[in-house]
Coordinates of C-alpha atoms in Angstrom, one line a residue:
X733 CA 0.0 0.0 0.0
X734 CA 1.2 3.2 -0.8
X735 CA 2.1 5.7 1.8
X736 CA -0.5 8.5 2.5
X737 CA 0.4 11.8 0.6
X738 CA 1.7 14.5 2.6
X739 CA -1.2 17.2 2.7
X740 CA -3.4 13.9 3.9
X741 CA -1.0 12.4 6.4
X742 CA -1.0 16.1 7.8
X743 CA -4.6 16.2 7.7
X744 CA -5.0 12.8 9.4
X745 CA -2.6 13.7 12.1
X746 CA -3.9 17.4 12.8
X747 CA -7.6 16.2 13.2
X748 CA -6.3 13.0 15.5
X749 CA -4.5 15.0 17.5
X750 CA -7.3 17.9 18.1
X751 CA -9.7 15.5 18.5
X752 CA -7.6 13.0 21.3
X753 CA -7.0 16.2 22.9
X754 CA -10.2 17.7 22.9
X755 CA -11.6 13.8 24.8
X756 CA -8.6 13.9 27.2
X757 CA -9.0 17.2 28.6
X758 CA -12.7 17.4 29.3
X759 CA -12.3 14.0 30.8
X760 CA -9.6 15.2 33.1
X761 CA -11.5 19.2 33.7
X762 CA -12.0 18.4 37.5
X763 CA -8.9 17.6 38.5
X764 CA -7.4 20.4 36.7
X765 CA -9.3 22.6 37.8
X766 CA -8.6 21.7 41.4
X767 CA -4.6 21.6 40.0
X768 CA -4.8 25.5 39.6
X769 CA -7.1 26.9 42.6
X770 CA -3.4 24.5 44.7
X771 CA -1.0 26.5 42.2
X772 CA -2.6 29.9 42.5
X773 CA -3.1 29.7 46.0
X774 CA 0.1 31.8 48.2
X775 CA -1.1 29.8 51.5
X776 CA -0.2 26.1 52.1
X777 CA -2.5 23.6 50.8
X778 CA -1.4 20.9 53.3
X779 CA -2.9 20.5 56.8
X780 CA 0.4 20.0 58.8
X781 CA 1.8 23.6 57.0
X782 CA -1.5 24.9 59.0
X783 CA 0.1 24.4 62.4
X784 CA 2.5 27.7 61.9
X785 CA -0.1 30.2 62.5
X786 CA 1.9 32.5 63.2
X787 CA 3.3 32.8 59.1
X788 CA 0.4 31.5 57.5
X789 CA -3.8 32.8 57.6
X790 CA -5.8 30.3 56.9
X791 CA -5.9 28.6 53.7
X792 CA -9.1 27.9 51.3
X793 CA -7.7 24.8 50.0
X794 CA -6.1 22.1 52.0
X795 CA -6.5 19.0 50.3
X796 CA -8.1 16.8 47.5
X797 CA -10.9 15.6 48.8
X798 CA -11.7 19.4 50.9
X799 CA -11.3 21.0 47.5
X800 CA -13.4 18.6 45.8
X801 CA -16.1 19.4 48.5
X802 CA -15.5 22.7 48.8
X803 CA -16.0 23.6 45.0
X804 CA -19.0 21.0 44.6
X805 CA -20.8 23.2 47.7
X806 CA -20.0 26.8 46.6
X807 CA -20.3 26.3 42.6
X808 CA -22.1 22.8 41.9
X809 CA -21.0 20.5 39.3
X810 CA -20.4 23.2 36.8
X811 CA -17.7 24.4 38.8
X812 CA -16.0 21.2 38.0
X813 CA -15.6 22.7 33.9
X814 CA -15.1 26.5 34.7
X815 CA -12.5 27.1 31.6
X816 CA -13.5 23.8 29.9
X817 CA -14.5 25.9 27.1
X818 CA -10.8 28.0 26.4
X819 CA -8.9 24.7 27.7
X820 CA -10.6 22.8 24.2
X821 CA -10.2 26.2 22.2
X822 CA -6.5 25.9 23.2
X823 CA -5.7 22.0 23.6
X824 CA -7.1 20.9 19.9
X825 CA -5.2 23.5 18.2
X826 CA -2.3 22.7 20.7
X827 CA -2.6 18.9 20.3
X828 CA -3.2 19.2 16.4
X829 CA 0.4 21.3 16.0
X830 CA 2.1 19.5 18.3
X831 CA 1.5 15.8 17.0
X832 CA 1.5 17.3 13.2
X833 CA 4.7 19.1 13.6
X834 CA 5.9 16.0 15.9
X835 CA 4.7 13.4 12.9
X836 CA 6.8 15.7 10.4
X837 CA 10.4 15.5 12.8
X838 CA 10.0 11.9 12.6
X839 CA 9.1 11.4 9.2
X840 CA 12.3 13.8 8.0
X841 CA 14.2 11.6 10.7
X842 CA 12.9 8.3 9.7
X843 CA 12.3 8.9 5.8
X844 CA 8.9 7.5 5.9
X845 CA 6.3 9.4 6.9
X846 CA 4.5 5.7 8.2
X847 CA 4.1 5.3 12.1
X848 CA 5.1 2.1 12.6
X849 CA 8.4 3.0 11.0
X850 CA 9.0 5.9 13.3
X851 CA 9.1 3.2 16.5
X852 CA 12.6 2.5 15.2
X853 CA 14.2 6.0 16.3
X854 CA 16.3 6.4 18.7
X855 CA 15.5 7.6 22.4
X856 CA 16.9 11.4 21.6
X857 CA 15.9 12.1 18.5
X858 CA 12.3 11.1 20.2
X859 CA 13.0 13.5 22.5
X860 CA 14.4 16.3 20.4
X861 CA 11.1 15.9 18.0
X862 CA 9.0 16.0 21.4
X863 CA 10.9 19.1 22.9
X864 CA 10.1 21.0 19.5
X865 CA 6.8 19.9 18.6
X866 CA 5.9 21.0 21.9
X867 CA 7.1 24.8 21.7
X868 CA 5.4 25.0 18.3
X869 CA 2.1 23.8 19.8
X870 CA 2.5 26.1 22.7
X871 CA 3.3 29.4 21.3
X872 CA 0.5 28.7 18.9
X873 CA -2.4 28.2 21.2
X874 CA -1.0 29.7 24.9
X875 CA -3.6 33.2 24.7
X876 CA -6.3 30.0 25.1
X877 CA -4.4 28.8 28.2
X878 CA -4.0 31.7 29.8
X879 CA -7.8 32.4 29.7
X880 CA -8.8 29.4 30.8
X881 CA -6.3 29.5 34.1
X882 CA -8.5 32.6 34.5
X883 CA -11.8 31.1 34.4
X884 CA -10.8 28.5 36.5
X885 CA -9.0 29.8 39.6
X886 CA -11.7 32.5 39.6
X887 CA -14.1 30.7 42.0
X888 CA -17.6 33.0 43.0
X889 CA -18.4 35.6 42.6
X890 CA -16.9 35.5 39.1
X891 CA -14.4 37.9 38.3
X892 CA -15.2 37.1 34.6
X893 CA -18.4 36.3 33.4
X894 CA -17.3 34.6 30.1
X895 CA -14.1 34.9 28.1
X896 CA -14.7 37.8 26.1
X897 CA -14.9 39.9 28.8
X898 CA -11.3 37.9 30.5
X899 CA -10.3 39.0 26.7
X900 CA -11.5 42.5 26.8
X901 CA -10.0 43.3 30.6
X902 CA -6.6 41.5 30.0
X903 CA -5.8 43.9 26.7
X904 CA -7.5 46.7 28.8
X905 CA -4.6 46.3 31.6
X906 CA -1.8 44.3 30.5
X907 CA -2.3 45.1 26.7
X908 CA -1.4 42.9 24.0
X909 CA 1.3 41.2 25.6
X910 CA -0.7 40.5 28.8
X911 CA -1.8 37.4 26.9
X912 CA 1.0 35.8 26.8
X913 CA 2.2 36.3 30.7
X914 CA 3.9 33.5 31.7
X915 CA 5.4 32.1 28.3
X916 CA 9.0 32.3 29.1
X917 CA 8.7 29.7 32.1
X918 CA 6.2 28.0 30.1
X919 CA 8.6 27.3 27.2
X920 CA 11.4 26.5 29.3
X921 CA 9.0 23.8 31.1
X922 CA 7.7 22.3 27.3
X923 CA 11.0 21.4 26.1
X924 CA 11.9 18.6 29.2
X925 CA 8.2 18.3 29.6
X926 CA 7.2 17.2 25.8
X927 CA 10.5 15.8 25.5
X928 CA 10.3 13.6 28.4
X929 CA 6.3 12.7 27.4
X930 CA 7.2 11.4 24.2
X931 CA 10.6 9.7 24.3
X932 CA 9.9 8.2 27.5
X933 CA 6.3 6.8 25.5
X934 CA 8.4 6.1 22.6
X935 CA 10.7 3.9 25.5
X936 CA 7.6 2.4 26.9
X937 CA 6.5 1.1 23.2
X938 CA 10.0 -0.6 22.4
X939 CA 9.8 -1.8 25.8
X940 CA 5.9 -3.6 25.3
X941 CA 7.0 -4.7 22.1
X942 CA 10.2 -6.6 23.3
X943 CA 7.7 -8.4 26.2
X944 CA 5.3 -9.2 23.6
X945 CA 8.2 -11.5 21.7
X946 CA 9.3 -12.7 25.1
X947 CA 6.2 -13.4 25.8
X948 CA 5.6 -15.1 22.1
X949 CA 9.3 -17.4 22.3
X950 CA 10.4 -14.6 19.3
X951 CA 8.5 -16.0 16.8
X952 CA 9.3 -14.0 14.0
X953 CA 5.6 -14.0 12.6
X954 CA 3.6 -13.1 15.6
X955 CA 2.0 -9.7 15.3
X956 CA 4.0 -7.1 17.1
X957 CA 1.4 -4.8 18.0
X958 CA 0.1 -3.1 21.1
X959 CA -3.2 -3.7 22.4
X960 CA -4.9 -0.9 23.6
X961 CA -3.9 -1.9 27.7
X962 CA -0.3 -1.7 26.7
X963 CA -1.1 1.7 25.0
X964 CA -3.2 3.6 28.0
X965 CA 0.2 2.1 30.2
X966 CA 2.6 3.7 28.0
X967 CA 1.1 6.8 27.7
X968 CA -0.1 6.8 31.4
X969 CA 3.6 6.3 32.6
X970 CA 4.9 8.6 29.9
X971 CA 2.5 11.2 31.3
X972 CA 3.7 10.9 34.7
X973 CA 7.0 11.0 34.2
X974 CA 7.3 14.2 32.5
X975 CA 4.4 16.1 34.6
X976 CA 6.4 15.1 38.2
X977 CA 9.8 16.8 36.4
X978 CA 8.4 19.5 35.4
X979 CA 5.8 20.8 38.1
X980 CA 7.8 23.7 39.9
X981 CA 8.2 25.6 36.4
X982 CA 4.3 24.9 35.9
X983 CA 3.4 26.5 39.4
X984 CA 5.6 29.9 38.3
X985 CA 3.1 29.8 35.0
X986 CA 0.2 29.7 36.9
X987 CA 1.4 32.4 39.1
X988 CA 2.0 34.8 36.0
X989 CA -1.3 34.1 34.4
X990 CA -3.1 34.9 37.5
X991 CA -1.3 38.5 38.4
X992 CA -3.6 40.9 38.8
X993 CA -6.9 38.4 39.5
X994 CA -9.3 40.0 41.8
X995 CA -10.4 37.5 43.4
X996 CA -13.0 37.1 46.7
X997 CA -11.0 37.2 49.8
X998 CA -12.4 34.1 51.2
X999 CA -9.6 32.1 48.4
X1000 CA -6.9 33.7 50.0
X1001 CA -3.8 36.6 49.5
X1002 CA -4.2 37.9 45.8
X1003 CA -1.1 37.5 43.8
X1004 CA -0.5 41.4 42.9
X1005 CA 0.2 42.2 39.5
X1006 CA 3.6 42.6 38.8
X1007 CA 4.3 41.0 41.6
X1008 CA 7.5 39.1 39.7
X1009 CA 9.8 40.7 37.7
X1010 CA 11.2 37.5 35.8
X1011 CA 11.1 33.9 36.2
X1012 CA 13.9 33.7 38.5
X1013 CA 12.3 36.5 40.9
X1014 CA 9.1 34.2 41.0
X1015 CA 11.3 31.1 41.5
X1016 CA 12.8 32.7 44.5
X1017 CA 10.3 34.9 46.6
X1018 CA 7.9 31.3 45.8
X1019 CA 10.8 29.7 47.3
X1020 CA 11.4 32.1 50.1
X1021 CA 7.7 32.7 51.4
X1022 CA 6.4 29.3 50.5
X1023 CA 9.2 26.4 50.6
X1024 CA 9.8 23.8 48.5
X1025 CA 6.3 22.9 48.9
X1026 CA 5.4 26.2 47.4
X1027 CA 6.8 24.6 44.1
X1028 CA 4.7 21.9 43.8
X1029 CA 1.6 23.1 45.0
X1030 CA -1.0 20.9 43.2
X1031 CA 1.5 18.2 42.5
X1032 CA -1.2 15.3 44.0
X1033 CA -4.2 16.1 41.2
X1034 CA -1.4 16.7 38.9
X1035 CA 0.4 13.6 38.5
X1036 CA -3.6 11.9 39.6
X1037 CA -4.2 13.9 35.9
X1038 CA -1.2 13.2 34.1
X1039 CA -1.2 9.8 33.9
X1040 CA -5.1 9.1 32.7
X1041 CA -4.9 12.0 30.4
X1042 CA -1.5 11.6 28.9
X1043 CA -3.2 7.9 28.7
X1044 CA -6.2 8.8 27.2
X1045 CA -4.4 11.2 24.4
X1046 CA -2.3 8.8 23.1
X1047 CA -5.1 5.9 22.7
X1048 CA -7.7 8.2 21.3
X1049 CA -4.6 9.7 19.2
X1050 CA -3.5 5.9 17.8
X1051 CA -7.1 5.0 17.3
X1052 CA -8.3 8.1 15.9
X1053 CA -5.2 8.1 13.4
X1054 CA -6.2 4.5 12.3
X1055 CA -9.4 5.0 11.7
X1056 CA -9.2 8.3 9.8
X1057 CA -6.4 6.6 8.0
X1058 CA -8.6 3.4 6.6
X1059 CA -11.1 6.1 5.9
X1060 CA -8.7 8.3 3.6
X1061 CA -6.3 5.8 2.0

C-alpha cells in the first residue's frame, strides 16, 4: 500500500491530534481545575503547613478531597468545567500542532512518513522531535491557556463572566502582551516536559514490544502490535513521568497568568500584579515565602491527571489516526 500523501497524512494527524486532545481534557477538567485553585493559591495547601499560625492565615484549600467538597458546595458540578470551554479552544489547536509538527520531525528523521516506522528511532531524536513539537504547539495556542487558568482559579463571585470579557480586561490592563504572561517559564517547562512525554512513550512502546516477543518465544511471525492496555500504560507512565519533572516551572506559570486576578477574599492573598519581575524572581520569593512545597503546589491532582490524560491522548490519538487513516487511504 502506498504511503499517505503528505497534505493527507498532515490532515489525518492534525484532526487525530485535536480531537484526542479535545476527549482527554474534558475528561480530566475536574482535577485540573482543582490543580490551579493549589498552584494559585500563596497559603499552604497541606494541613500539617497549617500548624505555623503565626506565618500563615488560613488557607481555602487544603486538600483533595476538601477542595473537591468545597468547589462541589459553593459552585455545583459546573464548577467542576469553569474554563473547559478555552482549555478545548486551546488543547485541539495545541494537540493538532504539536502531533503534526511531531509526525513531520520523525518522518524527515525516519524517511517514511509511516508510524510504525518511526518506533525505530532512537530515544533522543524522540525526545528532540518531542521538545520541539511541543514549543510550536505552545506558542500557537498559549492566549487560550491563559484564559482558561482565569476562568478556572476565579471561584464565585466570578471575576469574569465569560471569556470575552477575560479577553477584553486583559488587553484593557496588560495590553497585547498581557496574553502571553507567563510564556517564558512555560517554554522553558515544554521542552523537558514534551520531551520527556514522548521519548519516554516512545521507550515504553519498544519496551511492550520486546515483552510481547518474550512473551511469544520470538516468533518471527507473531503480530507485534500493542493492544490498547499496553497503550493507556505507556502513555499513562509517559504522562507521569514528565508532569512530576516538570511541576515547579508549571506553578511559576500559573502564578504569571493569574497577576492581577481580583479575586473574593475568602480564596486567599491575591497574587498582585507585577508581583514578579522575571522567572527567577518568581522562582525565589515562591521559594522564600512558601518552601519547597510552594513549588509543587497541586502536585497530588497533577500527577492523579497526568497519567489518565497523557493515557487517554495517546489511545484516542492511535485510534483516531487508524481510523481516519482506513477512511482516507
Amino acid at each position: 500500500m502506498e504511503e499517505p500523501g503528505q497534505l493527507k497524512r498532515a490532515l489525518i494527524d492534525a484532526s487525530a491530534g485535536a480531537i484526542s486532545g479535545g476527549i482527554s481534557r474534558t475528561v480530566t477538567s475536574p482535577l485540573d481545575v482543582i490543580k490551579i485553585r493549589f498552584q494559585v493559591q500563596l497559603e499552604p495547601t497541606t494541613q500539617w503547613a497549617l500548624l505555623r499560625r503565626d506565618v500563615y492565615s488560613q488557607s481555602k484549600y487544603t486538600g483533595m478531597l476538601q477542595a473537591t467538597k468545597d468547589i462541589f458546595r459553593e459552585e455545583g458540578w459546573p464548577g467542576f468545567w469553569r474554563g473547559n470551554v478555552p482549555a478545548l479552544l486551546m488543547v485541539m489547536p495545541y494537540t493538532a500542532i504539536q502531533f503534526t509538527v511531531l509526525h513531520k520531525l520523525k518522518s524527515f528523521v525516519s524517511g517514511s512518513s509511516k508510524s510504525e516506522d518511526h518506533i525505530n528511532i532512537s530515544p533522543y531524536l524522540s525526545y528532540v522531535s518531542g521538545a520541539l513539537a511541543g514549543c510550536a504547539a505552545t506558542v500557537g495556542s498559549y492566549p487560550f491557556d491563559l484564559i482558561r487558568t482565569l476562568l478556572a482559579s476565579q471561584g464565585e463571585p466570578k471575576v469574569y463572566p465569560n471569556m470575552r470579557a477575560a479577553v477584553s480586561d486583559i488587553l484593557q490592563r496588560r495590553g497585547f502582551r498581557g496574553l502571553y504572561a507567563g510564556l517564558t517559564p512555560t517554554l522553558i517547562e515544554i521542552v523537558p516536559y514534551a520531551g520527556l512525554q514522548f521519548g519516554t512513550y516512545d521507550t515504553f512502546k519498544r519496551w511492550t514490544m520486546v515483552w510481547n516477543q518474550y512473551r511469544s518465544g520470538y516468533d518471527m511471525g507473531a503480530d507485534d502490535t500493542l493492544s490498547s492496555f499496553q497503550l493507556f500504560l505507556c502513555g499513562l507512565a509517559a504522562g507521569t513521568c514528565a508532569k512530576a519533572v516538570c511541576h515547579p516551572l508549571d506553578v511559576v506559570k500559573k502564578r504569571f497568568q493569574v497577576e492581577g486576578l481580583q479575586r473574593d477574599p475568602r480564596y486567599g492573598a491575591r497574587v498582585e500584579h507585577r508581583a514578579y519581575r522575571n522567572m527567577y524572581d518568581a522562582l525565589r520569593q515562591i521559594l522564600h515565602r512558601e518552601g519547597w512545597p510552594g513549588l509543587y503546589k497541586g502536585i497530588t491532582p497533577s500527577i492523579v491527571k497526568a497519567a489518565p490524560a497523557g493515557a487517554v491522548t495517546f489511545v484516542a490519538y492511535e485510534f483516531t489516526s487508524d481510523w481516519l487513516e482506513s477512511l482516507l487511504t
